[in-house]
Coordinates of C-alpha atoms in Angstrom, one line a residue:
M1159 CA -22.7 8.8 29.8
T1160 CA -21.8 5.4 31.2
V1161 CA -18.5 3.6 31.6
H1162 CA -17.4 0.9 29.0
L1163 CA -15.0 -1.5 30.5
H1164 CA -12.5 -3.5 28.4
W1165 CA -9.7 -6.0 29.2
F1166 CA -6.5 -7.0 27.5
L1167 CA -5.4 -10.1 25.7
P1168 CA -1.6 -10.8 26.3
T1169 CA -0.9 -12.3 22.9
G1170 CA 2.9 -11.9 23.5
G1171 CA 2.8 -13.9 26.7
D1172 CA 1.7 -13.3 30.3
G1173 CA 3.0 -13.9 33.8
R1174 CA 3.7 -12.8 37.3
T1175 CA 6.5 -10.4 36.4
L1176 CA 6.7 -6.9 35.0
V1177 CA 9.6 -7.6 32.8
D1178 CA 8.3 -6.9 29.3
R1179 CA 9.0 -10.2 27.7
H1180 CA 8.1 -8.7 24.3
A1181 CA 10.7 -6.0 23.7
F1182 CA 13.2 -6.1 26.5
S1183 CA 13.5 -9.7 27.6
Q1184 CA 17.0 -10.3 26.0
G1185 CA 19.2 -11.1 29.0
A1186 CA 16.4 -10.2 31.5
L1187 CA 14.6 -13.5 31.2
E1188 CA 17.1 -16.2 30.3
R1189 CA 16.1 -19.6 29.2
K1190 CA 17.7 -22.6 27.5
P1191 CA 16.2 -23.9 24.2
G1192 CA 13.1 -25.9 24.8
Q1193 CA 12.7 -24.7 28.4
S1194 CA 10.0 -22.4 29.7
I1195 CA 10.7 -19.2 31.6
A1196 CA 9.7 -19.4 35.3
G1197 CA 6.5 -17.4 35.9
V1198 CA 5.9 -16.7 32.2
R1199 CA 2.9 -18.2 30.3
A1200 CA 2.9 -18.7 26.6
P1201 CA 0.0 -17.1 24.7
S1202 CA -1.5 -20.5 23.7
L1203 CA -5.1 -20.6 22.4
D1204 CA -6.2 -22.5 25.5
Y1205 CA -4.8 -19.8 27.8
L1206 CA -6.2 -16.9 25.8
V1207 CA -9.6 -18.6 25.7
Q1208 CA -9.5 -18.7 29.5
I1209 CA -8.9 -14.9 29.6
A1210 CA -11.5 -14.2 27.0
K1211 CA -14.2 -16.3 28.7
A1212 CA -13.3 -14.7 32.1
A1213 CA -13.6 -11.2 30.6
E1214 CA -17.0 -12.0 29.1
Q1215 CA -18.3 -13.6 32.3
L1216 CA -17.1 -10.8 34.5
G1217 CA -18.8 -8.1 32.4
F1218 CA -16.1 -6.6 30.3
E1219 CA -17.5 -5.4 27.0
A1220 CA -14.4 -6.1 24.8
V1221 CA -10.7 -7.1 24.9
L1222 CA -7.9 -5.2 23.3
T1223 CA -5.4 -7.3 21.3
P1224 CA -2.1 -5.7 20.6
T1225 CA -0.1 -5.5 17.4
G1226 CA 3.6 -5.7 16.8
T1227 CA 6.4 -8.1 15.9
W1228 CA 6.5 -9.4 19.5
C1229 CA 2.9 -10.8 19.6
E1230 CA 0.6 -13.1 17.7
D1231 CA -1.5 -11.6 14.9
A1232 CA -4.5 -9.9 16.3
W1233 CA -6.9 -10.6 13.4
L1234 CA -6.3 -14.3 13.4
T1235 CA -6.2 -14.8 17.2
T1236 CA -9.4 -12.9 17.9
V1237 CA -11.5 -14.5 15.2
A1238 CA -10.5 -17.8 16.7
L1239 CA -11.5 -16.6 20.2
A1240 CA -14.8 -15.4 18.8
Q1241 CA -15.7 -19.1 18.3
H1242 CA -15.4 -19.6 22.1
T1243 CA -17.4 -16.6 23.3
Q1244 CA -20.9 -15.3 22.7
R1245 CA -21.0 -11.5 23.2
L1246 CA -17.4 -10.4 23.9
K1247 CA -16.1 -7.8 21.4
F1248 CA -12.6 -7.6 20.2
L1249 CA -10.6 -4.4 19.9
V1250 CA -8.2 -5.4 17.2
A1251 CA -5.0 -3.4 16.9
F1252 CA -3.4 -3.1 13.5
R1253 CA -0.9 -0.9 11.7
P1254 CA -2.1 1.1 8.6
G1255 CA 1.3 1.1 7.0
V1256 CA 1.5 -2.6 6.5
I1257 CA -1.8 -3.4 4.9
S1258 CA -3.9 -2.0 2.0
P1259 CA -6.8 0.2 3.3
V1260 CA -9.2 -1.5 0.9
L1261 CA -8.1 -5.0 2.1
A1262 CA -8.5 -3.7 5.7
A1263 CA -12.0 -2.5 4.9
Q1264 CA -12.9 -5.9 3.4
M1265 CA -11.4 -7.8 6.4
A1266 CA -13.4 -5.7 8.8
S1267 CA -16.5 -6.3 6.9
T1268 CA -16.0 -10.1 6.8
Y1269 CA -15.1 -10.0 10.5
Q1270 CA -18.4 -8.3 11.4
R1271 CA -20.4 -10.9 9.6
L1272 CA -18.5 -13.8 11.0
T1273 CA -18.8 -12.5 14.6
Q1274 CA -22.2 -10.8 14.3
G1275 CA -20.8 -7.3 14.9
R1276 CA -18.2 -7.9 17.5
L1277 CA -15.3 -6.0 16.0
L1278 CA -13.7 -2.8 17.2
L1279 CA -10.6 -1.3 15.5
N1280 CA -7.6 0.1 17.2
V1281 CA -5.5 2.0 14.7
V1282 CA -1.8 2.0 15.7
T1283 CA 0.3 4.4 13.6
G1284 CA 3.5 3.3 15.2
G1285 CA 6.1 5.3 17.2
D1286 CA 9.1 3.2 16.8
S1287 CA 10.9 3.5 13.5
A1288 CA 13.0 0.4 14.1
E1289 CA 9.9 -1.8 14.5
Q1290 CA 8.3 -0.2 11.5
R1291 CA 11.3 -1.0 9.4
R1292 CA 10.8 -4.7 10.3
Y1293 CA 7.6 -4.5 8.4
G1294 CA 9.3 -2.7 5.5
D1295 CA 8.0 0.7 6.5
H1296 CA 10.6 3.5 6.2
L1297 CA 8.4 6.6 6.6
D1298 CA 9.3 9.1 9.4
H1299 CA 7.0 9.8 12.3
D1300 CA 4.9 12.7 10.9
R1301 CA 4.6 11.1 7.4
R1302 CA 3.2 7.9 9.1
Y1303 CA 0.4 10.0 10.6
A1304 CA -0.2 11.6 7.2
R1305 CA -0.5 8.1 5.7
T1306 CA -2.9 7.1 8.5
D1307 CA -5.1 10.1 7.7
E1308 CA -5.4 8.9 4.1
F1309 CA -5.8 5.3 5.1
L1310 CA -8.8 6.0 7.3
S1311 CA -10.3 8.2 4.5
V1312 CA -10.1 5.2 2.2
V1313 CA -11.5 2.7 4.7
R1314 CA -14.5 4.9 5.5
G1315 CA -15.0 5.6 1.8
V1316 CA -14.9 1.9 0.9
W1317 CA -17.5 1.2 3.6
G1318 CA -19.9 3.6 1.8
G1319 CA -21.4 0.9 -0.3
K1320 CA -20.4 2.0 -3.8
P1321 CA -17.1 2.2 -5.7
Y1322 CA -14.7 4.7 -4.1
D1323 CA -11.9 6.6 -5.8
F1324 CA -9.0 8.3 -3.9
D1325 CA -5.9 10.1 -5.1
G1326 CA -3.5 10.9 -2.3
E1327 CA 0.2 11.0 -1.6
H1328 CA 0.3 7.5 -0.1
Y1329 CA -2.7 5.8 -1.7
Q1330 CA -4.3 5.8 -5.1
V1331 CA -7.5 3.8 -5.3
D1332 CA -9.8 3.3 -8.3
G1333 CA -13.3 2.0 -7.5
G1334 CA -12.5 0.4 -4.2
F1335 CA -15.4 -1.2 -2.5
T1336 CA -16.6 -4.1 -0.3
A1337 CA -19.3 -6.3 -1.7
L1338 CA -21.2 -6.1 1.6
P1339 CA -20.3 -3.1 3.8
P1340 CA -20.0 -3.9 7.5
D1341 CA -23.1 -3.6 9.6
P1342 CA -22.6 -2.0 12.0
Q1343 CA -19.4 -0.2 11.0
P1344 CA -16.7 -1.0 13.6
Q1345 CA -15.9 1.9 16.0
I1346 CA -12.4 3.2 15.4
F1347 CA -10.1 3.7 18.4
F1348 CA -7.0 5.8 17.9
G1349 CA -4.2 7.3 20.1
G1350 CA -1.4 9.8 19.6
S1351 CA 0.0 12.7 21.6
S1352 CA 2.0 14.5 18.9
A1353 CA 1.0 17.5 16.9
A1354 CA 0.8 15.2 13.8
A1355 CA -1.6 12.9 15.6
G1356 CA -4.2 15.3 16.8
P1357 CA -5.8 16.3 13.5
V1358 CA -6.0 12.7 12.4
A1359 CA -7.9 11.9 15.6
A1360 CA -10.2 14.8 15.1
R1361 CA -11.1 13.9 11.5
H1362 CA -11.5 10.1 11.7
T1363 CA -11.7 8.5 15.2
D1364 CA -14.8 7.5 17.2
V1365 CA -12.8 7.0 20.4
Y1366 CA -9.5 8.8 21.2
L1367 CA -7.3 6.8 23.6
T1368 CA -4.8 8.2 26.0
W1369 CA -2.4 6.4 28.2
G1370 CA -2.9 6.7 32.0
E1371 CA -1.6 10.1 32.8
P1372 CA -2.7 12.1 35.9
P1373 CA -6.2 13.6 35.7
Q1374 CA -5.1 17.2 34.9
Q1375 CA -2.9 16.0 32.0
V1376 CA -5.7 13.8 30.7
K1377 CA -8.1 16.8 30.9
E1378 CA -5.7 18.9 28.8
K1379 CA -5.6 16.1 26.1
I1380 CA -9.4 15.9 26.1
D1381 CA -9.7 19.6 25.7
W1382 CA -7.1 19.5 22.8
I1383 CA -8.8 16.8 20.8
R1384 CA -12.3 18.0 21.5
G1385 CA -11.3 21.5 20.2
L1386 CA -9.8 20.0 17.0
A1387 CA -12.8 17.8 16.5
E1388 CA -15.2 20.8 16.8
K1389 CA -13.3 22.5 14.0
E1390 CA -14.0 19.4 11.8
G1391 CA -17.7 19.4 12.8
R1392 CA -17.3 16.1 14.6
T1393 CA -17.7 14.8 18.1
V1394 CA -15.1 12.4 19.5
R1395 CA -15.5 10.2 22.6
F1396 CA -12.6 9.4 24.9
G1397 CA -10.9 6.4 26.5
I1398 CA -7.9 5.6 28.7
R1399 CA -5.5 2.7 28.8
L1400 CA -4.5 1.6 32.4
H1401 CA -3.3 -1.4 34.4
T1402 CA -5.0 -2.2 37.6
I1403 CA -4.0 -3.7 41.0
S1404 CA -7.2 -3.9 43.0
R1405 CA -7.5 -5.8 46.3
D1406 CA -9.8 -6.1 49.3
S1407 CA -7.5 -3.6 51.1
A1408 CA -5.2 -0.8 49.9
Q1409 CA -2.4 -2.4 51.9
D1410 CA -2.7 -5.7 50.0
A1411 CA -2.8 -3.8 46.6
W1412 CA 0.3 -1.7 47.3
A1413 CA 2.2 -4.8 48.6
T1414 CA 1.4 -6.5 45.2
A1415 CA 2.7 -3.4 43.4
N1416 CA 5.9 -3.3 45.4
R1417 CA 6.5 -7.0 44.9
L1418 CA 6.3 -6.5 41.1
I1419 CA 9.2 -4.0 41.1
D1420 CA 11.2 -5.7 43.8
D1421 CA 11.9 -8.4 41.3
L1422 CA 13.5 -5.9 38.8
S1423 CA 17.3 -5.5 38.9
P1424 CA 18.8 -2.1 38.2
E1425 CA 20.3 -3.5 35.0
T1426 CA 16.9 -4.6 33.8
V1427 CA 15.3 -1.2 34.4
A1428 CA 18.3 0.6 32.8
A1429 CA 18.1 -1.5 29.7
A1430 CA 14.4 -1.0 29.4
Q1431 CA 14.6 2.7 29.9
A1432 CA 17.4 3.0 27.3
A1433 CA 15.3 1.2 24.7
L1434 CA 12.1 3.2 25.5
G1435 CA 14.1 6.4 25.4
R1436 CA 14.8 5.9 21.7
S1437 CA 11.1 5.8 20.9
E1438 CA 9.8 8.6 18.6
S1439 CA 6.4 8.4 20.3
V1440 CA 5.4 11.6 22.1
G1441 CA 3.1 9.5 24.3
Q1442 CA 5.9 7.2 25.2
Q1443 CA 8.1 10.1 26.2
R1444 CA 5.2 11.5 28.4
M1445 CA 5.1 8.1 30.1
L1446 CA 8.8 8.1 30.8
A1447 CA 8.6 11.6 32.2
L1448 CA 6.1 10.4 34.9
H1449 CA 8.8 8.4 36.8
G1450 CA 12.1 9.6 35.4
G1451 CA 13.5 6.0 35.5
T1452 CA 13.7 5.9 39.3
R1453 CA 11.8 3.8 41.8
E1454 CA 11.2 6.8 44.1
G1455 CA 7.9 8.7 44.1
L1456 CA 6.1 6.3 41.8
E1457 CA 2.6 7.2 43.1
I1458 CA 2.3 10.2 40.8
S1459 CA -1.3 11.0 41.7
P1460 CA -3.6 9.4 44.2
N1461 CA -3.7 5.6 43.5
L1462 CA -1.9 6.2 40.1
W1463 CA 1.3 4.2 40.1
A1464 CA 4.0 4.6 37.4
G1465 CA 6.0 1.5 38.3
V1466 CA 4.8 -0.5 35.3
G1467 CA 6.5 2.0 33.0
L1468 CA 9.9 1.3 34.4
V1469 CA 10.2 -1.7 32.1
R1470 CA 7.1 -1.8 29.9
G1471 CA 6.5 0.2 26.8
G1472 CA 3.2 1.8 26.1
A1473 CA 0.8 2.0 28.9
G1474 CA 3.0 2.5 32.0
T1475 CA 0.7 3.3 34.9
A1476 CA -1.7 1.3 37.1
L1477 CA -4.6 2.1 39.4
V1478 CA -3.6 0.7 42.7
G1479 CA -5.7 0.5 45.8
S1480 CA -8.8 -1.0 47.4
H1481 CA -11.7 -1.8 45.2
A1482 CA -13.4 1.3 46.3
E1483 CA -10.4 3.5 45.7
V1484 CA -9.9 2.1 42.2
A1485 CA -13.6 2.8 41.5
D1486 CA -13.1 6.4 42.9
R1487 CA -10.3 7.0 40.3
I1488 CA -12.4 5.6 37.5
E1489 CA -15.2 7.9 38.5
E1490 CA -12.8 10.8 38.6
Y1491 CA -11.6 10.1 35.1
H1492 CA -15.2 9.6 34.0
A1493 CA -16.1 13.0 35.3
L1494 CA -13.5 14.5 32.9
G1495 CA -15.1 12.8 29.9
I1496 CA -13.5 9.4 29.8
E1497 CA -16.0 6.8 28.7
H1498 CA -13.9 3.8 27.7
F1499 CA -11.5 2.1 30.1
V1500 CA -9.1 -0.4 28.6
L1501 CA -7.5 -2.2 31.5
S1502 CA -5.0 -5.0 32.2
G1503 CA -2.9 -6.5 35.0
Y1504 CA -0.3 -9.1 35.8
P1505 CA -1.2 -11.9 35.4
H1506 CA -4.2 -11.0 33.2
L1507 CA -6.3 -14.0 34.2
E1508 CA -6.1 -13.4 37.9
E1509 CA -6.3 -9.6 37.7
A1510 CA -9.4 -9.8 35.6
Y1511 CA -11.1 -11.6 38.5
W1512 CA -9.8 -9.2 41.1
F1513 CA -11.2 -6.2 39.2
G1514 CA -14.3 -8.0 37.9
E1515 CA -15.4 -9.3 41.3
G1516 CA -14.2 -6.3 43.3
V1517 CA -14.5 -3.1 41.3
I1518 CA -17.2 -3.8 38.8
P1519 CA -20.0 -4.3 41.4
D1520 CA -18.9 -1.0 43.0
L1521 CA -19.2 0.8 39.7
A1522 CA -22.6 -0.8 39.1
A1523 CA -23.8 0.4 42.5
R1524 CA -22.7 3.9 41.6
G1525 CA -24.8 3.7 38.4
L1526 CA -21.8 4.0 36.1
L1527 CA -22.4 0.8 34.0
P1528 CA -24.8 0.4 31.2
A1529 CA -28.2 -1.0 32.1
G1530 CA -28.3 -4.7 32.0
A1531 CA -24.5 -5.2 32.0
P1532 CA -23.3 -8.4 33.7
V1533 CA -21.8 -7.6 37.2
G1534 CA -19.1 -9.6 38.9
G1535 CA -19.4 -12.8 37.1
G1536 CA -22.9 -12.4 35.7
A1537 CA -24.7 -13.1 38.9
P1538 CA -27.4 -10.7 39.9
L1539 CA -26.4 -7.9 42.2
L1540 CA -28.1 -8.4 45.6
V1541 CA -29.3 -5.3 47.5
A1542 CA -30.5 -4.9 51.1
G1543 CA -34.0 -6.2 51.6
G1544 CA -33.6 -9.0 49.0
R1545 CA -34.9 -6.9 46.2

C-alpha cells in the first residue's frame, strides 16, 4: 500500500493568517467596501490556477475543493481548472441534501468524460444545521445521514447502466439512469464520526476520511469503520485530513506555527470557539477537545499541532516540523492503514512548495509513493553515484 497525496483549493480565500475568513471573519477581518483585507487573497481563477498547477507539478494526485455557503461552487470551479491542468484530479465536495441523486450521478458522469476520468467525490452530509437551513434543508443530524445513505444507493444504482428504481423515505426514483455511465466510476470519499455516520461509510464509501487526530484515536476510528465494513462484506480504504508546516529545520517550522497564532486576539479565538461549539458534528467536537480553546499544550502528539483549530472549523490540526519529521508522522499514520493524505497550509501556494520540495522527495526515498509519481516538481530524483 502506497501513499496518495492530495492538496487543497482555498475557494473561500487564502492568506497568511489563520483567521477563518469563511465562517468567523465578522469583526475579525475588518474592511471597507471596495477594499481588500491585508494578507488575504481572493479565490480568483488566476490564483486557483496557480495552486492547481503547482500541485500537479509537485506530484500531488488530486486537490480537495470544499463546499459551503462561504466558498465558490466546487463543480464549476474545478471543471474550469481542469482546462488548465493535464493529470491533476479533483476531489469535489458536495452536499447530498441540496441536489437530486440522479442529477448528481449525471453530473459525475459528464465530468468524467469532460476531464478524462479526473473526478473524485467527497460526500459532505453536513454537521451545522444553521448552514443546512441556508440551503433549505431542515432535517436533523441523524436524518441527514439516513438521507445520505439513500442518496448514495441511488447514485450507485443509476451508474449501473440500466433504469433504476428506488423507493425510500427521502427519495423515490422511477427508472433513473445516465445515458453513459461514468468510466471509471469516481471514488467516493466520506467522513463522519457519529454513530449515524459509521454504517453509511461501511455501506457506500471507497475512502473513509478522518480529521487529524492523534495516532491512537485514528487507529480506533479505523478499527471501528473496518469492523462495520466487514459486516457489510466490503473493504474500505482510509484517508486523513491535515494541515502542514514543513521547513528545512524544526525550529523554523515551529516559529511559523507560533507566528500564525500570535496574530490571533483572545476575542477572535473566543468568537470562533463559541461558533464552533454550536456545531452538531461529532468530528468537530472531537477537534475542539484536542485543545480546549487554550493556547497551552497545543502539540497534542509528536509534531501534531492543534493551533489551527483555535479559529478554523473542520480540519484543525497540522503536522509541524522538519521535512523528515513530517515524513515520519506520515509514515506513522500510513502504518496504521492511512492511504490518502489530504493536506493544506497557509498560504496554500507557498506551503504546497514547502511540502512538495521538502517532504515528497523524502517519502519517495522511503518507497511510500506510487511508482512513477512525480517528485519535488517533476524533476528526476538523483541518487548517489549518478544513477
